[in-house]
Amino acid sequence: MLPNESRIGLRTWVVLFLVIFPTFFFSSAISGAEPRVAAKKIFMREKVRKMFYHAYNNYMTYAFPHDELKPLTKTFTDSLSELGNLNLEHLPQNYNGSALTLIESLSSLVILGNYSEFERAVIWLSENLTFDVDARIHLFECNIRVLGGLVSAHILATDPTNGLDQGIYKNQLLNLAEDLGRRFLCAFDTPTGLPYAWINLKHGLMENETTETSTSGCGSLILEMGSLSRLTGDPRYEAAALRALRKLWSMRSPLNLLGTTLDVVTGEWLEYSSGIGAGVDSFYEYLIKAHILFGKDEFWDMFKSAYLAVQKYFRHGPWYHEADMRTGKATYWQLTSLQAFWPGLQVLVGDLAAANSSHREFFHVWERFGVLPERYLLDREMLHPTEKYYPLRPELAESTLYLYRATKDPWYIEVGESIVNSLNIYTKVEGGFASIKDVTTMQLEDHQHSFFLAETCKYLYLLFDDSFLVNKNFIFTTEGHPLPVRSDWHEKLPEIYTPTNWTCIKNEKQGKRASAMSLQICPADILSPRRGNYVHGVESICHVPDSRADHRCMSDVECGVESISCRQRSCSIAGYCGLWLYVI
Ligand SMILES: *[C@@H]1O[C@H](CO)[C@@H](O)[C@H](O)[C@H]1NC(C)=O
Ligand SMILES: *[C@@H]1O[C@H](CO)[C@@H](O)[C@H](O)[C@H]1NC(C)=O
Ligand SMILES: *[C@@H]1O[C@H](CO)[C@@H](O)[C@H](O)[C@H]1NC(C)=O
Ligand SMILES: *[C@@H]1O[C@H](CO)[C@@H](O)[C@H](O)[C@H]1NC(C)=O
Ligand SMILES: *[C@@H]1O[C@H](CO)[C@@H](O)[C@H](O)[C@H]1NC(C)=O
Ligand SMILES: *[C@@H]1O[C@H](CO)[C@@H](O)[C@H](O)[C@H]1NC(C)=O
């Protein structure tokens, strides 16, 4: 715990507004200032639109209502029962899919402005989708893809600005989501409250089901299940997810590190090594996003401790390795493509410099191979022998979007262009977009993952055209489904949180807000109260100086600017960045 950092929740908001909604402040970006960039953005947006429809129309033609498209053979796979199921065990005998890719496309259709297709999909799903199927599914995957897709689409469908005929929509998607949520609940019936990783949608828990799960598997359910509770008024979903999250957090080591896999019955760790990639990634993401969506300080307190531990024990310059949760000693020196989401998360918390430098390294790897390989061994400077694939993953595009929205640096548009071009060159086939089996040969694999439509295309589209986000407060789930930040989902903020006299830019036009707090951003150059001079502003809620191996600061300047007060933060005698606000 850093000194002088007790009231940090507020700062998240400020940074959040700065990062996610800078269109308030930079809405002139499209017009005037940078005509060349503006023209490129329109050109690229149309290219991404074509990509989405190429993927979507081929799915609808050759695979719907099955789960995912096999673009090389123009056929389908009922993959909801295969997700996370590496050994393909207990596959259902009589399961014909749940229109997974259509569900995953719903929010993308709205963002692309295709309300008629959205409406058609909603009607089809409400008449035809059922979860009363004898299929064993992965709770985490089904939660982020199906429950998240439905909950997000329900919220978009009830928003009259999305052009859906309100007479047609009668909460059908929410009813489906609730039906699915109820089926999830039996997974949480364990001595620890940690959910089983697998359940059968029709029959619940299978006999002899494995008790092994992962940190992300049981620790990133709160956004979707919490939203379902807020929408239905039934608190059980949120309570179950929260209980699991609290239990998981209680299992952290004294270093505030978690492992990767654990046993839901005994509550013991199975794999003590962890990092920020597979099996853990969205756990961190959901702590900060839960704080943003539900406003509880509890989430923030967990996030802050967890984030600082990551920066302290996993980071090596711009790279992140894995470490043993008990000792903090490095275990595996590997770059995995899932880690590329981390810079986006760092933008959310305001650590822009660290985000920028890691993002650049990931992009270098992308440029070297043409796409991001799944796993690269940093210590041996070689690709992992069996994980040379690139399954159309979105994480680099996602981080690029966050960094562009925070900085407006047109360089990120070029990164986006490069990603789009690679996808078209290497993965586009007549029947859709195919995963890459081996990045050294660019040999293709017959699978178009649903997240290509839910995330990859969506983040790229928003990079080039963010009009969907103008004047709206959204967070995106780990599957790219937008959830609005609403004041009535927040606990009432105590008086002490309410700012009274901020001297920074305020958005005057803003009407109803999502929180009690004003929008503001710190000017690029701010006055340092201690020095009486102007310093370049760097917002960070828990800034950890990049420059030194132990991440401790030596001077105030290294600590950046506190984004509530826009004042420079101070470096304590112990070497921690603190709040100037509370020092005076
Ligand atoms: C799945 O499709 C097959 C072949 O069309 C059909 O025989 C079977 O009844 C379907 N299963 C279900 C659960 O609808
Ligand atoms: C919406 O999607 C459908 C299916 O791909 C397409 O036929 C239609 O032209 C699209 N409409 C708009 C406005 O893009
Ligand atoms: C439901 O599915 C059936 C069979 O595919 C189809 O005939 C029907 O039109 C669907 N309902 C809607 C509203 O599209
Ligand atoms: C569960 O495991 C026990 C002991 O290994 C075995 O006897 C039993 O057949 C298993 N049940 C099922 C349904 O696989
Ligand atoms: C990101 O890094 C590049 C290269 O070091 C630098 O030129 C740029 O100013 C940085 N941007 C931010 C926002 O830190
Ligand atoms: C806000 O602070 C500024 C600078 O400290 C001061 O000049 C101004 O009077 C204050 N405004 C209010 C409403 O307290």
Short mmCIF file of C-alpha atoms in Angstrom, two decimals, residues 104-378:
data_model
loop_
_atom_site.label_atom_id
_atom_site.label_comp_id
_atom_site.label_asym_id
_atom_site.label_seq_id
_atom_site.Cartn_x
_atom_site.Cartn_y
_atom_site.Cartn_z
CA GLU A 104 -20.95 -12.25 -30.69
CA SER A 105 -21.72 -10.00 -33.68
CA LEU A 106 -24.70 -8.20 -32.14
CA SER A 107 -22.85 -5.28 -30.55
CA SER A 108 -20.58 -4.96 -33.58
CA LEU A 109 -23.61 -4.62 -35.85
CA VAL A 110 -24.85 -1.72 -33.70
CA ILE A 111 -21.43 -0.06 -33.72
CA LEU A 112 -21.31 -0.39 -37.50
CA GLY A 113 -24.77 1.17 -37.62
CA ASN A 114 -26.55 -1.84 -39.13
CA TYR A 115 -29.74 -1.68 -37.08
CA SER A 116 -31.86 -3.66 -39.53
CA GLU A 117 -29.54 -6.65 -39.36
CA PHE A 118 -29.32 -6.26 -35.58
CA GLU A 119 -33.09 -6.38 -35.39
CA ARG A 120 -33.28 -9.43 -37.63
CA ALA A 121 -30.74 -11.20 -35.43
CA VAL A 122 -32.57 -10.27 -32.22
CA ILE A 123 -35.82 -11.67 -33.58
CA TRP A 124 -34.22 -14.87 -34.79
CA LEU A 125 -32.50 -15.44 -31.46
CA SER A 126 -35.59 -14.70 -29.41
CA GLU A 127 -37.61 -17.26 -31.35
CA ASN A 128 -34.96 -19.89 -31.84
CA LEU A 129 -32.20 -19.80 -29.25
CA THR A 130 -32.42 -22.23 -26.35
CA PHE A 131 -29.93 -23.13 -23.67
CA ASP A 132 -31.77 -26.30 -22.77
CA VAL A 133 -29.16 -28.31 -24.64
CA ASP A 134 -27.14 -31.29 -23.51
CA ALA A 135 -23.75 -29.63 -23.93
CA ARG A 136 -20.87 -29.31 -21.50
CA ILE A 137 -19.59 -25.75 -21.69
CA HIS A 138 -16.75 -23.75 -20.22
CA LEU A 139 -18.24 -21.30 -17.73
CA PHE A 140 -15.76 -18.52 -18.44
CA GLU A 141 -15.99 -18.78 -22.22
CA CYS A 142 -19.76 -19.04 -22.20
CA ASN A 143 -19.95 -16.10 -19.79
CA ILE A 144 -17.80 -13.69 -21.79
CA ARG A 145 -19.11 -14.67 -25.21
CA VAL A 146 -22.73 -15.63 -24.75
CA LEU A 147 -23.90 -13.99 -21.52
CA GLY A 148 -21.82 -10.88 -22.23
CA GLY A 149 -22.99 -10.74 -25.84
CA LEU A 150 -26.64 -10.99 -24.81
CA VAL A 151 -26.47 -8.55 -21.91
CA SER A 152 -24.64 -5.94 -23.95
CA ALA A 153 -26.99 -6.36 -26.91
CA HIS A 154 -29.98 -6.06 -24.58
CA ILE A 155 -28.73 -2.71 -23.33
CA LEU A 156 -28.07 -1.54 -26.88
CA ALA A 157 -31.52 -2.75 -27.98
CA THR A 158 -33.25 -0.73 -25.27
CA ASP A 159 -31.39 2.43 -26.24
CA PRO A 160 -33.76 4.26 -28.58
CA THR A 161 -30.88 6.04 -30.34
CA ASN A 162 -29.94 2.73 -31.92
CA GLY A 163 -32.92 2.83 -34.21
CA LEU A 164 -34.47 -0.45 -33.10
CA ASP A 165 -38.23 -0.52 -33.36
CA GLN A 166 -39.14 -0.48 -29.68
CA GLY A 167 -42.44 -2.22 -30.37
CA ILE A 168 -40.53 -5.31 -31.48
CA TYR A 169 -38.12 -5.49 -28.59
CA LYS A 170 -39.62 -6.88 -25.41
CA ASN A 171 -36.53 -7.86 -23.42
CA GLN A 172 -36.11 -11.12 -25.32
CA LEU A 173 -32.32 -10.99 -25.05
CA LEU A 174 -32.46 -10.28 -21.33
CA ASN A 175 -34.79 -13.24 -20.84
CA LEU A 176 -32.31 -15.45 -22.67
CA ALA A 177 -29.46 -14.06 -20.60
CA GLU A 178 -31.36 -14.71 -17.39
CA ASP A 179 -32.09 -18.27 -18.46
CA LEU A 180 -28.38 -18.78 -19.10
CA GLY A 181 -27.38 -17.06 -15.84
CA ARG A 182 -29.60 -19.43 -13.84
CA ARG A 183 -27.87 -22.38 -15.45
CA PHE A 184 -24.52 -20.93 -14.39
CA LEU A 185 -25.44 -20.78 -10.71
CA CYS A 186 -25.02 -24.49 -10.01
CA ALA A 187 -21.32 -24.17 -10.86
CA PHE A 188 -20.85 -22.02 -7.76
CA ASP A 189 -22.15 -24.66 -5.38
CA THR A 190 -18.73 -25.60 -3.98
CA PRO A 191 -17.26 -25.50 -0.46
CA THR A 192 -15.15 -22.48 -1.43
CA GLY A 193 -17.67 -20.60 -3.54
CA LEU A 194 -15.21 -20.82 -6.44
CA PRO A 195 -17.10 -22.07 -9.50
CA TYR A 196 -16.40 -25.23 -11.43
CA ALA A 197 -14.87 -24.50 -14.82
CA TRP A 198 -17.37 -26.74 -16.61
CA ILE A 199 -21.09 -27.33 -16.45
CA ASN A 200 -23.64 -29.02 -18.64
CA LEU A 201 -26.24 -26.47 -19.75
CA LYS A 202 -29.10 -28.95 -19.44
CA HIS A 203 -28.03 -31.14 -16.55
CA GLY A 204 -25.83 -28.87 -14.45
CA LEU A 205 -22.76 -30.29 -12.83
CA MET A 206 -21.50 -33.55 -14.32
CA GLU A 207 -20.49 -36.42 -12.11
CA ASN A 208 -16.69 -36.56 -11.62
CA GLU A 209 -16.27 -33.11 -13.13
CA THR A 210 -12.75 -31.71 -12.88
CA THR A 211 -12.20 -29.41 -9.91
CA GLU A 212 -9.40 -27.56 -11.62
CA THR A 213 -9.97 -24.02 -12.84
CA SER A 214 -7.88 -20.97 -13.67
CA THR A 215 -7.56 -17.57 -12.06
CA SER A 216 -9.22 -15.85 -15.00
CA GLY A 217 -11.78 -18.65 -15.23
CA CYS A 218 -13.18 -17.99 -11.77
CA GLY A 219 -12.10 -14.37 -11.31
CA SER A 220 -13.56 -12.66 -14.37
CA LEU A 221 -17.29 -13.18 -14.18
CA ILE A 222 -18.29 -10.06 -12.31
CA LEU A 223 -18.96 -7.68 -15.24
CA GLU A 224 -21.44 -9.94 -17.00
CA MET A 225 -23.06 -11.50 -13.92
CA GLY A 226 -23.12 -8.17 -12.10
CA SER A 227 -24.79 -6.51 -15.08
CA LEU A 228 -27.33 -9.34 -15.25
CA SER A 229 -28.21 -8.75 -11.60
CA ARG A 230 -28.55 -5.00 -12.09
CA LEU A 231 -30.80 -5.53 -15.12
CA THR A 232 -33.02 -8.24 -13.65
CA GLY A 233 -33.04 -7.17 -10.01
CA ASP A 234 -32.02 -10.71 -9.04
CA PRO A 235 -28.89 -10.31 -6.88
CA ARG A 236 -27.78 -13.94 -7.06
CA TYR A 237 -25.60 -13.62 -10.15
CA GLU A 238 -23.58 -10.71 -8.85
CA ALA A 239 -23.38 -12.26 -5.38
CA ALA A 240 -22.04 -15.55 -6.75
CA ALA A 241 -19.40 -13.83 -8.89
CA LEU A 242 -18.39 -11.50 -6.07
CA ARG A 243 -18.08 -14.30 -3.54
CA ALA A 244 -15.81 -16.19 -5.93
CA LEU A 245 -13.71 -13.11 -6.59
CA ARG A 246 -13.28 -12.41 -2.88
CA LYS A 247 -12.30 -16.00 -2.20
CA LEU A 248 -9.78 -15.93 -5.04
CA TRP A 249 -8.31 -12.68 -3.76
CA SER A 250 -8.00 -14.15 -0.27
CA MET A 251 -5.78 -16.84 -1.78
CA ARG A 252 -3.13 -14.34 -2.91
CA SER A 253 0.37 -14.67 -1.54
CA PRO A 254 1.91 -12.16 0.87
CA LEU A 255 3.47 -10.59 -2.25
CA ASN A 256 -0.07 -9.97 -3.62
CA LEU A 257 0.54 -12.48 -6.40
CA LEU A 258 -1.80 -15.22 -7.56
CA GLY A 259 -1.08 -18.48 -9.33
CA THR A 260 -2.59 -19.67 -12.59
CA THR A 261 -4.64 -22.76 -11.69
CA LEU A 262 -6.40 -23.88 -8.54
CA ASP A 263 -8.79 -26.44 -7.13
CA VAL A 264 -12.35 -25.20 -6.54
CA VAL A 265 -13.11 -27.79 -3.84
CA THR A 266 -9.98 -27.56 -1.70
CA GLY A 267 -9.19 -23.92 -2.51
CA GLU A 268 -5.54 -24.79 -3.09
CA TRP A 269 -3.26 -23.57 -5.82
CA LEU A 270 -2.20 -26.11 -8.43
CA GLU A 271 0.13 -23.91 -10.48
CA TYR A 272 2.05 -21.32 -8.51
CA SER A 273 3.61 -19.57 -11.48
CA SER A 274 1.64 -16.83 -13.15
CA GLY A 275 2.00 -13.79 -15.35
CA ILE A 276 -0.36 -11.44 -17.16
CA GLY A 277 -1.22 -13.76 -20.06
CA ALA A 278 -3.25 -16.92 -20.50
CA GLY A 279 -5.18 -18.11 -17.45
CA VAL A 280 -4.82 -14.85 -15.57
CA ASP A 281 -5.18 -11.85 -17.93
CA SER A 282 -8.83 -10.91 -17.55
CA PHE A 283 -8.70 -11.25 -13.75
CA TYR A 284 -6.73 -7.98 -13.61
CA GLU A 285 -8.86 -6.44 -16.31
CA TYR A 286 -12.09 -7.19 -14.46
CA LEU A 287 -10.91 -5.71 -11.16
CA ILE A 288 -10.40 -2.26 -12.66
CA LYS A 289 -13.40 -2.48 -14.97
CA ALA A 290 -15.65 -3.65 -12.11
CA HIS A 291 -14.54 -0.61 -10.18
CA ILE A 292 -15.45 1.60 -13.11
CA LEU A 293 -18.80 -0.11 -13.72
CA PHE A 294 -19.96 -0.63 -10.15
CA GLY A 295 -17.94 2.00 -8.33
CA LYS A 296 -17.02 -0.14 -5.35
CA ASP A 297 -13.76 0.81 -3.63
CA GLU A 298 -13.25 -2.85 -2.83
CA PHE A 299 -12.49 -3.55 -6.50
CA TRP A 300 -10.13 -0.64 -6.65
CA ASP A 301 -8.24 -1.75 -3.55
CA MET A 302 -7.79 -5.22 -4.98
CA PHE A 303 -6.76 -3.84 -8.35
CA LYS A 304 -4.23 -1.42 -6.99
CA SER A 305 -2.44 -4.08 -4.95
CA ALA A 306 -2.56 -6.58 -7.79
CA TYR A 307 -1.35 -4.07 -10.37
CA LEU A 308 1.57 -2.91 -8.26
CA ALA A 309 2.61 -6.52 -7.67
CA VAL A 310 2.56 -7.18 -11.43
CA GLN A 311 4.71 -4.14 -12.10
CA LYS A 312 7.07 -5.15 -9.37
CA TYR A 313 7.48 -8.88 -9.95
CA PHE A 314 6.61 -9.56 -13.59
CA ARG A 315 7.98 -6.61 -15.44
CA HIS A 316 11.34 -6.50 -17.09
CA GLY A 317 11.59 -3.22 -18.98
CA PRO A 318 8.73 -3.24 -21.48
CA TRP A 319 8.33 -7.04 -21.18
CA TYR A 320 6.47 -9.16 -18.68
CA HIS A 321 7.67 -12.57 -17.62
CA GLU A 322 6.06 -15.04 -15.22
CA ALA A 323 6.97 -15.45 -11.58
CA ASP A 324 6.29 -17.79 -8.68
CA MET A 325 3.57 -16.31 -6.48
CA ARG A 326 5.34 -17.49 -3.33
CA THR A 327 8.79 -16.07 -3.97
CA GLY A 328 8.33 -13.52 -6.75
CA LYS A 329 11.18 -15.25 -8.60
CA ALA A 330 10.99 -15.27 -12.39
CA THR A 331 9.86 -18.61 -13.84
CA TYR A 332 9.10 -18.39 -17.56
CA TRP A 333 10.46 -15.72 -19.87
CA GLN A 334 7.84 -15.77 -22.54
CA LEU A 335 5.93 -13.32 -24.62
CA THR A 336 2.40 -14.48 -25.31
CA SER A 337 0.02 -12.77 -27.66
CA LEU A 338 -2.66 -12.47 -24.97
CA GLN A 339 -0.34 -10.21 -22.97
CA ALA A 340 -0.78 -7.55 -25.63
CA PHE A 341 -3.97 -6.40 -23.87
CA TRP A 342 -1.93 -5.09 -20.94
CA PRO A 343 -0.98 -1.71 -22.48
CA GLY A 344 -4.71 -1.05 -23.01
CA LEU A 345 -5.35 -1.72 -19.34
CA GLN A 346 -2.46 0.56 -18.43
CA VAL A 347 -4.04 3.35 -20.45
CA LEU A 348 -7.20 2.89 -18.38
CA VAL A 349 -5.24 3.43 -15.18
CA GLY A 350 -3.19 6.25 -16.61
CA ASP A 351 0.24 4.66 -16.97
CA LEU A 352 0.65 5.93 -20.51
CA ALA A 353 4.42 5.83 -20.75
CA ALA A 354 4.62 2.20 -19.68
CA ALA A 355 1.71 1.33 -21.99
CA ASN A 356 3.39 3.05 -24.91
CA SER A 357 6.71 1.28 -24.47
CA SER A 358 5.20 -2.23 -24.11
CA HIS A 359 2.84 -1.65 -27.01
CA ARG A 360 5.79 -0.70 -29.22
CA GLU A 361 7.55 -3.96 -28.38
CA PHE A 362 4.47 -6.00 -29.22
CA PHE A 363 4.14 -4.14 -32.49
CA HIS A 364 7.79 -4.85 -33.33
CA VAL A 365 7.07 -8.55 -32.90
CA TRP A 366 3.95 -8.17 -35.06
CA GLU A 367 6.01 -6.50 -37.77
CA ARG A 368 8.72 -9.14 -37.58
CA PHE A 369 6.35 -12.07 -38.06
CA GLY A 370 3.52 -10.32 -39.89
CA VAL A 371 1.16 -11.20 -37.00
CA LEU A 372 1.65 -11.96 -33.29
CA PRO A 373 2.78 -15.53 -32.59
CA GLU A 374 1.00 -17.17 -29.67
CA ARG A 375 4.16 -17.71 -27.63
CA TYR A 376 7.72 -16.52 -28.01
CA LEU A 377 10.54 -17.60 -25.69
CA LEU A 378 12.29 -14.39 -24.69
#
